[in-house]
mmCIF file with all atom_site columns, C-alpha atoms in Angstrom:
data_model
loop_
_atom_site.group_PDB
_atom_site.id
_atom_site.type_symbol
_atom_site.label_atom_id
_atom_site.label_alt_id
_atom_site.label_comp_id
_atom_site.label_asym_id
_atom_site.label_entity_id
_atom_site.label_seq_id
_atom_site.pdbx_PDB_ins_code
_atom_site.Cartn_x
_atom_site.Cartn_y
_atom_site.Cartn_z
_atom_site.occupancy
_atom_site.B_iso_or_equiv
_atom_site.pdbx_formal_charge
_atom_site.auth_seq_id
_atom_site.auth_comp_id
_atom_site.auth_asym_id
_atom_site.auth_atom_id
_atom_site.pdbx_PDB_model_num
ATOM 1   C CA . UNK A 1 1   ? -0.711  28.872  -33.242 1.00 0.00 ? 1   UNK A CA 1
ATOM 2   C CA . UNK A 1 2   ? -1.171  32.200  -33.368 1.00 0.00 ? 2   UNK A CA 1
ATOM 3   C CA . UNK A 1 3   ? -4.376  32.001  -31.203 1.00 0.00 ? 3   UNK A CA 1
ATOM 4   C CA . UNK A 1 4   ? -2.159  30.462  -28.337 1.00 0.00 ? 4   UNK A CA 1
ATOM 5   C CA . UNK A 1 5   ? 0.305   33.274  -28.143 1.00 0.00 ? 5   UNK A CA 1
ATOM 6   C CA . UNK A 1 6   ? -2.522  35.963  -28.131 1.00 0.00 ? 6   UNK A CA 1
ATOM 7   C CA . UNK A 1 7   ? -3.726  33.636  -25.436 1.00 0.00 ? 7   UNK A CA 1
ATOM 8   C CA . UNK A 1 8   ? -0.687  33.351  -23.445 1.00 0.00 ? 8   UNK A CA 1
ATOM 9   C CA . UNK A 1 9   ? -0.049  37.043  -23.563 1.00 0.00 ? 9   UNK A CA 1
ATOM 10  C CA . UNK A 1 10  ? -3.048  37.758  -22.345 1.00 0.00 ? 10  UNK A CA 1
ATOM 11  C CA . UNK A 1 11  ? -2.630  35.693  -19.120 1.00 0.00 ? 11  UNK A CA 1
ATOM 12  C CA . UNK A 1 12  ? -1.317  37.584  -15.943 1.00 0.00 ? 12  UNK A CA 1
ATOM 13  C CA . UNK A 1 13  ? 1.856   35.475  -14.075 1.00 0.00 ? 13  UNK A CA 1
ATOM 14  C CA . UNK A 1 14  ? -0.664  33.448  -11.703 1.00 0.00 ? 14  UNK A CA 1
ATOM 15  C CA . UNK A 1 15  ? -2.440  31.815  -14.876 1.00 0.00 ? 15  UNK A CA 1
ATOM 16  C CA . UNK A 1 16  ? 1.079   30.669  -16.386 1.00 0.00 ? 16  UNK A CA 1
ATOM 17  C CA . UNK A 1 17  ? 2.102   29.493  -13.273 1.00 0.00 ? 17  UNK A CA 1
ATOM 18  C CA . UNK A 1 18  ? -1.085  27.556  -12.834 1.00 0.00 ? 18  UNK A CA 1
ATOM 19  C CA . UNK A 1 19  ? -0.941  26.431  -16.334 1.00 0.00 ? 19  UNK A CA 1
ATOM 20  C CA . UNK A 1 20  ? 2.482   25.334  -15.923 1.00 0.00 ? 20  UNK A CA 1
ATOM 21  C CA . UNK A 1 21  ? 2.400   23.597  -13.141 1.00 0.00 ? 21  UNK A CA 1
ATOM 22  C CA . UNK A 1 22  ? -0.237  21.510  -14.318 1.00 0.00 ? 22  UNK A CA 1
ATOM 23  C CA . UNK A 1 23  ? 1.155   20.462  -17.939 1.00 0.00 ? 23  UNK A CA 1
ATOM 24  C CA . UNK A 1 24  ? 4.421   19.590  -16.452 1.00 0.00 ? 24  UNK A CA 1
ATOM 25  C CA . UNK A 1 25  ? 3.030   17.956  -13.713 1.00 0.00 ? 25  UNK A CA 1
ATOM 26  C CA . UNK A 1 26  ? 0.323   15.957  -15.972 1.00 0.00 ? 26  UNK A CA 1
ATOM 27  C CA . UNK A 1 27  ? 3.254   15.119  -18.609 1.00 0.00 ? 27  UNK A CA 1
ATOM 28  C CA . UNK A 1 28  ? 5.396   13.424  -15.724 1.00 0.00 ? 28  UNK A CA 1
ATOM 29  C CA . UNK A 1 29  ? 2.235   12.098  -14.192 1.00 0.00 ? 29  UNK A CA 1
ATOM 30  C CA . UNK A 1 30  ? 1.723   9.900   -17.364 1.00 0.00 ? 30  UNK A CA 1
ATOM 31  C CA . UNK A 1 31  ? 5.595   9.374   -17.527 1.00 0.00 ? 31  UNK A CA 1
ATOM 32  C CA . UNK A 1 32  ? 5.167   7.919   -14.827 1.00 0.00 ? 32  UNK A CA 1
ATOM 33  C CA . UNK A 1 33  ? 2.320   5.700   -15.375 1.00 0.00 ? 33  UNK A CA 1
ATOM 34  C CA . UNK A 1 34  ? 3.946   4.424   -18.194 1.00 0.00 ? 34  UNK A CA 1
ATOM 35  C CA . UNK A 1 35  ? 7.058   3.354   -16.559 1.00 0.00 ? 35  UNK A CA 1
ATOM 36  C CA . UNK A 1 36  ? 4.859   1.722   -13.491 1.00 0.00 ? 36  UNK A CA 1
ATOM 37  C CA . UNK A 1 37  ? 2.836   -0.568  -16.615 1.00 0.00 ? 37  UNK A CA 1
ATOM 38  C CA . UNK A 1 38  ? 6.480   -1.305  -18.168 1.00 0.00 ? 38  UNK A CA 1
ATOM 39  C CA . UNK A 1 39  ? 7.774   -2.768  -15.126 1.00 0.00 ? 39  UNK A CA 1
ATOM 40  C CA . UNK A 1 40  ? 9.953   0.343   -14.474 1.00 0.00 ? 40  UNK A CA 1
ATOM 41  C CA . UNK A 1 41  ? 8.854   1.494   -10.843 1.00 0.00 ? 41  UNK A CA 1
ATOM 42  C CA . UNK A 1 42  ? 11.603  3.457   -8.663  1.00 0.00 ? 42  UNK A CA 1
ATOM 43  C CA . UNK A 1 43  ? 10.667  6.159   -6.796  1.00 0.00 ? 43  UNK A CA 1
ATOM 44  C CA . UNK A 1 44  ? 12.737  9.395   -4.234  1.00 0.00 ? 44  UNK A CA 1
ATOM 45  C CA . UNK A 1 45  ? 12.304  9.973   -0.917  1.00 0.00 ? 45  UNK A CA 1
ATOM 46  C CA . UNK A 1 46  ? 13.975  13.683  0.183   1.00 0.00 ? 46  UNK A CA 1
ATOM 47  C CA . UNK A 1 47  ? 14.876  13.033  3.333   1.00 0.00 ? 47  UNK A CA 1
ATOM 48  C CA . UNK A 1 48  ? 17.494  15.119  5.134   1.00 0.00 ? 48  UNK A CA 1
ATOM 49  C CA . UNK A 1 49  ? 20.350  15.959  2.452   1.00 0.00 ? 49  UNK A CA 1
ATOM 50  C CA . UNK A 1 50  ? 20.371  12.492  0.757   1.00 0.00 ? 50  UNK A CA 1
ATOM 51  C CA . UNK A 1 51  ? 18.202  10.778  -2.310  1.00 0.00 ? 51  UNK A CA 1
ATOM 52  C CA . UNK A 1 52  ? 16.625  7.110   -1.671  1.00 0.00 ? 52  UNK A CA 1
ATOM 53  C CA . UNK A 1 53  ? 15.380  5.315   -3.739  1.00 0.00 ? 53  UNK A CA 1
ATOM 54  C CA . UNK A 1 54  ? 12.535  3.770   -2.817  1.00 0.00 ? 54  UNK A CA 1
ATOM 55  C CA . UNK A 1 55  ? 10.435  0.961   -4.625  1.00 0.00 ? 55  UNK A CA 1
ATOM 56  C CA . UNK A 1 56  ? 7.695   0.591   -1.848  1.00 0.00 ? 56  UNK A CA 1
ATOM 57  C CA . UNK A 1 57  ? 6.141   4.076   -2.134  1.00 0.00 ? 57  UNK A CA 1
ATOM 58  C CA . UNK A 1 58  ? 5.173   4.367   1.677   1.00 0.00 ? 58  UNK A CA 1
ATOM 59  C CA . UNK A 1 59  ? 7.312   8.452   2.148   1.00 0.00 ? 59  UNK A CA 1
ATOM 60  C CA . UNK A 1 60  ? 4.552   11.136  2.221   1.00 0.00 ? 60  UNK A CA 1
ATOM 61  C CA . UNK A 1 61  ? 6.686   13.010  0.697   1.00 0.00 ? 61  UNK A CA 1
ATOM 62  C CA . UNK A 1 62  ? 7.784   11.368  -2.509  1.00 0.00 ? 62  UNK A CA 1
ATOM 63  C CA . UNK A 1 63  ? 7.992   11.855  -6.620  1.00 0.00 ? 63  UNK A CA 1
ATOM 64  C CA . UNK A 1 64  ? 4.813   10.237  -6.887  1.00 0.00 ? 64  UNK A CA 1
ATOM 65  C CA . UNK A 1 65  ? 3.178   12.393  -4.016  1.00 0.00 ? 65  UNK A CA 1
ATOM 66  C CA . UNK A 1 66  ? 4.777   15.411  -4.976  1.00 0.00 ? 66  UNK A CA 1
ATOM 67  C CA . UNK A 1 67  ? 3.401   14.980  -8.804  1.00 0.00 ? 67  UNK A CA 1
ATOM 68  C CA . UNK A 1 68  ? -0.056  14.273  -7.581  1.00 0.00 ? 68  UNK A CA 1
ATOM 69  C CA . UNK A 1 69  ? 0.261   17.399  -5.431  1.00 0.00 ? 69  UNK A CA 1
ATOM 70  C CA . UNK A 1 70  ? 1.230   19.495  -8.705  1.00 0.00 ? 70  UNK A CA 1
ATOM 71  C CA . UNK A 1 71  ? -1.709  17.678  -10.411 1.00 0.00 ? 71  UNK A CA 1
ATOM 72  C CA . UNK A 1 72  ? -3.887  18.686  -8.404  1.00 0.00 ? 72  UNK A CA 1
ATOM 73  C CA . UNK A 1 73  ? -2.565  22.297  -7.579  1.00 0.00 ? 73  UNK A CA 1
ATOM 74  C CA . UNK A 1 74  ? -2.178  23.491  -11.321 1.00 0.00 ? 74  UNK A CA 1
ATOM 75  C CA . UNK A 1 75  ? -5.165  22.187  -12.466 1.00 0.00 ? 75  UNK A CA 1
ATOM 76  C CA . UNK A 1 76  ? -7.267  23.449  -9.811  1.00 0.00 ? 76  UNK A CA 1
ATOM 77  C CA . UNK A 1 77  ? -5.910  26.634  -10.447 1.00 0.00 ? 77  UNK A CA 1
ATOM 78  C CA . UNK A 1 78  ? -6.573  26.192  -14.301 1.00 0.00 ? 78  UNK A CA 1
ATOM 79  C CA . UNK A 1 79  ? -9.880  25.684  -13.761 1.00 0.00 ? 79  UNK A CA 1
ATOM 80  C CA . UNK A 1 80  ? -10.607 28.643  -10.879 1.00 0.00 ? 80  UNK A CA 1
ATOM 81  C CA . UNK A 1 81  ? -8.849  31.218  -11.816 1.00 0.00 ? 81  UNK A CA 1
ATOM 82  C CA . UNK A 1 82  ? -10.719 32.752  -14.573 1.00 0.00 ? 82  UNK A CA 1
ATOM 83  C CA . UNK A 1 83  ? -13.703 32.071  -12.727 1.00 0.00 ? 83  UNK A CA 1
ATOM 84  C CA . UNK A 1 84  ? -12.994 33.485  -9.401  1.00 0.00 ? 84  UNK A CA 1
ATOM 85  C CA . UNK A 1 85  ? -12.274 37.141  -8.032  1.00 0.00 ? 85  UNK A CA 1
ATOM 86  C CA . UNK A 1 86  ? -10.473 36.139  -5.052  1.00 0.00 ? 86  UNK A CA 1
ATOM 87  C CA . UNK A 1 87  ? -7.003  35.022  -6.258  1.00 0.00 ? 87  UNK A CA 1
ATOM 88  C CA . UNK A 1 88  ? -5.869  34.327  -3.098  1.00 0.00 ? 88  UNK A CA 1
ATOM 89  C CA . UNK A 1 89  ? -8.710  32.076  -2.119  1.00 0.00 ? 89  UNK A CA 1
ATOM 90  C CA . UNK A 1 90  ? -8.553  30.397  -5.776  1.00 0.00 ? 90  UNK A CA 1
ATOM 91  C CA . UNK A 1 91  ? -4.314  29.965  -4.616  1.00 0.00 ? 91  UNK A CA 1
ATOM 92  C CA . UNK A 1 92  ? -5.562  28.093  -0.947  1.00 0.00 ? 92  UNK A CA 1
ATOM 93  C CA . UNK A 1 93  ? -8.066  25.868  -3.118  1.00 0.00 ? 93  UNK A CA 1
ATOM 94  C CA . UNK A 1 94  ? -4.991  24.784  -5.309  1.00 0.00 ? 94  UNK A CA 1
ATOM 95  C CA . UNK A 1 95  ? -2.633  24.278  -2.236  1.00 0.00 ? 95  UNK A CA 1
ATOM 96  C CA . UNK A 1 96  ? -5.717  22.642  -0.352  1.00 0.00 ? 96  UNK A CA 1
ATOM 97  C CA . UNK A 1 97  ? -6.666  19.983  -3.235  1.00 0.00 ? 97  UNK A CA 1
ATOM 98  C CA . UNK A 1 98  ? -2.933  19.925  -3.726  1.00 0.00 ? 98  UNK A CA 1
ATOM 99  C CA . UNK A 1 99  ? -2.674  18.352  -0.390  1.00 0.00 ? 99  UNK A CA 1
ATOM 100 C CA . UNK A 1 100 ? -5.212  16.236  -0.554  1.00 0.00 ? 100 UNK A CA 1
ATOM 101 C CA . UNK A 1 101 ? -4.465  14.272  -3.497  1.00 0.00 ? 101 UNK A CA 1
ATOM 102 C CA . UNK A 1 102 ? -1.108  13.777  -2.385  1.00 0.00 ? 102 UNK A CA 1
ATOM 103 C CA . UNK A 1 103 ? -2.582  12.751  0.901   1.00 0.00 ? 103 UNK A CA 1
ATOM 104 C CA . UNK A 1 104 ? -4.905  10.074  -1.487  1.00 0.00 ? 104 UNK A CA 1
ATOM 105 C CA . UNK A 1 105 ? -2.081  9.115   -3.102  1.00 0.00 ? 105 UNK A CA 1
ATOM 106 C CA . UNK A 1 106 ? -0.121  8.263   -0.164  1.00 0.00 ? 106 UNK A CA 1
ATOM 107 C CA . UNK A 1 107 ? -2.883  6.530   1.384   1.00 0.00 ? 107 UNK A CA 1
ATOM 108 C CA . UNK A 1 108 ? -3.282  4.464   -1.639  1.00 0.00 ? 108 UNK A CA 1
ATOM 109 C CA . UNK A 1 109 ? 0.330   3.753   -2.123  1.00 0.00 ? 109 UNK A CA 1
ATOM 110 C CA . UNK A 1 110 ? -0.382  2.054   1.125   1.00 0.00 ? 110 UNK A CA 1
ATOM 111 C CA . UNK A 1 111 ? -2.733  0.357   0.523   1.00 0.00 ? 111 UNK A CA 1
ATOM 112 C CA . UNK A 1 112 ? -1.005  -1.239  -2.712  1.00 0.00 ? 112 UNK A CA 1
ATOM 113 C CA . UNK A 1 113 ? 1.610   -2.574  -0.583  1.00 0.00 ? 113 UNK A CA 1
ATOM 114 C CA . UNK A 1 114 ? -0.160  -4.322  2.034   1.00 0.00 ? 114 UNK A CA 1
ATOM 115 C CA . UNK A 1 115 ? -1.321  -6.470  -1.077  1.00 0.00 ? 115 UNK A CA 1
ATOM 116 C CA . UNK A 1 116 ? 2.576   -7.904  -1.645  1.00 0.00 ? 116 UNK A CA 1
ATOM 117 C CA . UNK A 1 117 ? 3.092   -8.795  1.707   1.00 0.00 ? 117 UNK A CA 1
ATOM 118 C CA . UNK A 1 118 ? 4.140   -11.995 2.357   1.00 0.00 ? 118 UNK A CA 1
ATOM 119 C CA . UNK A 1 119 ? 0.994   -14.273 4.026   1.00 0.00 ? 119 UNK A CA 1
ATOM 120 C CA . UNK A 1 120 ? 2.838   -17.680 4.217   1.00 0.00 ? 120 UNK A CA 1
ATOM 121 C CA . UNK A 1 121 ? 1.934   -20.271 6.304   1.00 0.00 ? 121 UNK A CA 1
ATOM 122 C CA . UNK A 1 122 ? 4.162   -21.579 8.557   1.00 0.00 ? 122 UNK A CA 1
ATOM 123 C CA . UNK A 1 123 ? 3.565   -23.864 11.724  1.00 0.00 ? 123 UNK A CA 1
ATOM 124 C CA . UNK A 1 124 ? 5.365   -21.172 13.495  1.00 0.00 ? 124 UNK A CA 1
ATOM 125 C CA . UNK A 1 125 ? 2.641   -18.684 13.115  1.00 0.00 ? 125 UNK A CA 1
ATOM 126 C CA . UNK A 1 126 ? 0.080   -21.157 15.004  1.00 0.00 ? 126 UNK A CA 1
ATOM 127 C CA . UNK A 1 127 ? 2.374   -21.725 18.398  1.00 0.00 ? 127 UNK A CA 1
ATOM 128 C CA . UNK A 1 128 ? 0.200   -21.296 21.082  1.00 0.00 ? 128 UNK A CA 1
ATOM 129 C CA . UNK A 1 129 ? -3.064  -20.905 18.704  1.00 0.00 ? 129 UNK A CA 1
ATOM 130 C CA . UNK A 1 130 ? -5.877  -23.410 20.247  1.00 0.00 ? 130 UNK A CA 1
ATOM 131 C CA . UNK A 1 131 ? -6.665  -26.641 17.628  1.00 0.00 ? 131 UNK A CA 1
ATOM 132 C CA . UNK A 1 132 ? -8.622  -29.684 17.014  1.00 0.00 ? 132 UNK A CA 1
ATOM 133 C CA . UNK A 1 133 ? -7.879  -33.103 17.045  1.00 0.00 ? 133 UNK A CA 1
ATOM 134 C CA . UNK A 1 134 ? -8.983  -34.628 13.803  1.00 0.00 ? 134 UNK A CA 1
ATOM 135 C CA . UNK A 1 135 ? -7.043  -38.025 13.730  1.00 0.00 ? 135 UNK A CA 1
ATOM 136 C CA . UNK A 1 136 ? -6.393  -39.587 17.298  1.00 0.00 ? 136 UNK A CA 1
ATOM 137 C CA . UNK A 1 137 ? -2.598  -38.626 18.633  1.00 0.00 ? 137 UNK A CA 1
ATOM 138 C CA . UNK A 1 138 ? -1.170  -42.005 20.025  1.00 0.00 ? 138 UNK A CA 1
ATOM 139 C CA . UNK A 1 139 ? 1.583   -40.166 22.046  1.00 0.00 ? 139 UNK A CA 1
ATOM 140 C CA . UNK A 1 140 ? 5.020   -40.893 22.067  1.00 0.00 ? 140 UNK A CA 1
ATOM 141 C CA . UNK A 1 141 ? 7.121   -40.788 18.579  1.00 0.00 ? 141 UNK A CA 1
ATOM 142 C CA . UNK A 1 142 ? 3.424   -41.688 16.479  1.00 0.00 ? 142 UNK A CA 1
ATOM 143 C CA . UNK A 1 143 ? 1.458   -38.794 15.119  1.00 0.00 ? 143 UNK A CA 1
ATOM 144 C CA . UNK A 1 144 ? -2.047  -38.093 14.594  1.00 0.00 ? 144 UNK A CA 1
ATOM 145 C CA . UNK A 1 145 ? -3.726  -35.016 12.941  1.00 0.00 ? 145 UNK A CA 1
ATOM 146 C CA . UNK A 1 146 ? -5.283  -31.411 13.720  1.00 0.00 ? 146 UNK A CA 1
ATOM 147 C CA . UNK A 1 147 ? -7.008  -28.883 12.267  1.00 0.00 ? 147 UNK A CA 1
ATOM 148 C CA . UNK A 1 148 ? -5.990  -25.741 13.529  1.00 0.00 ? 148 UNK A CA 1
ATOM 149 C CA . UNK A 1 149 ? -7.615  -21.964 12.407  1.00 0.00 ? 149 UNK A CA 1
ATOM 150 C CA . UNK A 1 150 ? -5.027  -19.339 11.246  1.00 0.00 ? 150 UNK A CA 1
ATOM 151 C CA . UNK A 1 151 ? -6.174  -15.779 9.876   1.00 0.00 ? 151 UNK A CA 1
ATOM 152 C CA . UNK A 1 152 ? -9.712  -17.477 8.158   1.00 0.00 ? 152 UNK A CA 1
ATOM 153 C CA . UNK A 1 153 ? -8.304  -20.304 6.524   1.00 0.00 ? 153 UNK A CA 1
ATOM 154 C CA . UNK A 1 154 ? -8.238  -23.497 8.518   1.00 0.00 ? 154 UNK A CA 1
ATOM 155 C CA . UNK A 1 155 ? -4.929  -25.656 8.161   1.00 0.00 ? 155 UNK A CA 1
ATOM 156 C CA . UNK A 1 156 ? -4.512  -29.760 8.927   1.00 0.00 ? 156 UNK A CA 1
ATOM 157 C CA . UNK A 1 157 ? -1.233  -30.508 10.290  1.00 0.00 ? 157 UNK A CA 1
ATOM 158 C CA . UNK A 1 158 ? 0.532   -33.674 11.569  1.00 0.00 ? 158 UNK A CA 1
ATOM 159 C CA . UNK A 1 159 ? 0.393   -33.158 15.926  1.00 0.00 ? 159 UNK A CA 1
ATOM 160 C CA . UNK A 1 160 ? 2.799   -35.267 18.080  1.00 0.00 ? 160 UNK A CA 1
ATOM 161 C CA . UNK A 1 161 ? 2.067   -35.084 21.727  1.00 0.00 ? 161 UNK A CA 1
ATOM 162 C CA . UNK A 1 162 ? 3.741   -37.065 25.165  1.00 0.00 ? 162 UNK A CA 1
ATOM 163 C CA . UNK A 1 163 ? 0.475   -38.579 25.950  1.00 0.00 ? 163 UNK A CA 1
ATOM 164 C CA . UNK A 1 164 ? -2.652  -39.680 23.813  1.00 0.00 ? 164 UNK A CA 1
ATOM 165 C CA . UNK A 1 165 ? -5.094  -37.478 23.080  1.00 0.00 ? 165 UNK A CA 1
ATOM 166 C CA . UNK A 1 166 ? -8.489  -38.338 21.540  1.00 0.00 ? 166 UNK A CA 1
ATOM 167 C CA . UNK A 1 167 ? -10.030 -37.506 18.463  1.00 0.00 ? 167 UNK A CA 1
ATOM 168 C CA . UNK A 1 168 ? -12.265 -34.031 18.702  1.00 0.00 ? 168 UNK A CA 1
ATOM 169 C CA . UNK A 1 169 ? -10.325 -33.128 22.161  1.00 0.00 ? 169 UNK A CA 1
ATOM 170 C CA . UNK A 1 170 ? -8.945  -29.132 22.098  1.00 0.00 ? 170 UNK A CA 1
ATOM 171 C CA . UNK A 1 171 ? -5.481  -28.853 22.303  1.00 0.00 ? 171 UNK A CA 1
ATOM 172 C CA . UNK A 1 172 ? -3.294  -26.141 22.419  1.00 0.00 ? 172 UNK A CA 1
ATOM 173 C CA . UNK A 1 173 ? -0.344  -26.015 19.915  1.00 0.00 ? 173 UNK A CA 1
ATOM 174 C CA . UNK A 1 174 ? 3.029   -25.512 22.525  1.00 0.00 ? 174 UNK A CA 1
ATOM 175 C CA . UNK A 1 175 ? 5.556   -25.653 19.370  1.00 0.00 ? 175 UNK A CA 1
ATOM 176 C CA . UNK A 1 176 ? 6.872   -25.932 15.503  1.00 0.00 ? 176 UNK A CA 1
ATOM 177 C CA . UNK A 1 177 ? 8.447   -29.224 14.926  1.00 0.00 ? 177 UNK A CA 1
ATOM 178 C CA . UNK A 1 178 ? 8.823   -29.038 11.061  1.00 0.00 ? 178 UNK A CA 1
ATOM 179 C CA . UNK A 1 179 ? 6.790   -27.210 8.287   1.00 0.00 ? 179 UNK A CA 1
ATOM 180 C CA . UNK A 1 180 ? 3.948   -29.874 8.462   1.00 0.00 ? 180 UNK A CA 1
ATOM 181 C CA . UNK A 1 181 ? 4.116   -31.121 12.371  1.00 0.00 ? 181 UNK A CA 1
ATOM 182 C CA . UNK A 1 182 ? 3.678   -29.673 15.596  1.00 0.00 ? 182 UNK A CA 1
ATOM 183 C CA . UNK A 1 183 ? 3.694   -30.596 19.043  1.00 0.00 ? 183 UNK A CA 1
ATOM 184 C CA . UNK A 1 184 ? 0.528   -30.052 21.061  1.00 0.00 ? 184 UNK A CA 1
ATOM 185 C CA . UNK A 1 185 ? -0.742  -30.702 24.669  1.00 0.00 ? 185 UNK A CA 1
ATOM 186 C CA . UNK A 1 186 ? -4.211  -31.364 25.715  1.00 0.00 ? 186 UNK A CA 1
ATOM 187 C CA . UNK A 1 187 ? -6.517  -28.726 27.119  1.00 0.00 ? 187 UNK A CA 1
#
């Protein structure tokens, strides 16, 4: 203990600051990692004079960016100040890898997100998409089948058209009837 408070007295104001910054910042960092694995995930976006909460992450400017930033600051300047001369290059470095992981963090934030949007299929998303018949379409009020191509996966769906149309013709899908139909024209 003692050792510490020789060592702490020996540091000038730009080491505490530096060594501050980064045990706060590292002891909310792993707050909040352990709130994100309990389930607990909310997160602040400072914009203008209010306080959002925001559960998708996507503000630049964010707890979770801002943490990363401090991260990143104090322990670069943990690690470069005793070793450098310059103190004001050594205070750029922090501010510049500062940046950049809250930059990274942002971008992965992102990233994360794009994974929980919602991808499903509905005949709506294949209006006006270009198909093939599978199972002959009579015409009229009968159906026959298609197989129609929607972001890499291929999808068979019941096809109702005014006139027949023969199996392994193109057709072009004109609209949505239901969730497992559509009504197609021949190309």
């Amino acid at each position: 203990m003692e050792e510490l408070q020789k060592m702490v007295q020996e540091m000038d104001i730009m080491e505490m600051i530096y060594w501050g910054t980064a045990v706060v910042a590292s002891v909310a960092f792993c707050i909040q990692t352990v709130m994100l694995f309990v389930g607990f995930d909310a997160d602040a976006d400072f914009s203008g004079g209010d306080v959002d909460f925001d559960a998708d992450g996507l503000n630049l400017v964010s707890v979770k960016t801002i943490v990363c930033f401090l991260l990143g600051f104090g322990w670069t300047g943990v690690m470069l100040y005793p070793e450098m001369d310059d103190k004001k290059i050594v205070a750029l470095i922090a501010v510049a890898v500062g940046v950049v992981f809250m930059m990274l963090i942002a971008l992965l934030l992102k990233q994360v997100l794009k994974l929980s949007k919602d991808n499903t299929f509905t005949t709506e998303h294949v209006v006006d998409a270009v198909a093939e018949v599978y199972l002959r379409i009579p015409g009229g009020k009968e159906h026959g089948k298609i197989t129609v191509s929607h972001e890499g996966s291929t999808h068979e769906l019941l096809a109702f058209a005014d006139e027949e149309i023969a199996t392994g013709q193109k057709v072009k899908v004109v609209r949505a009837i239901d969730e497992g139909s559509v009504f197609v024209e021949a190309m």
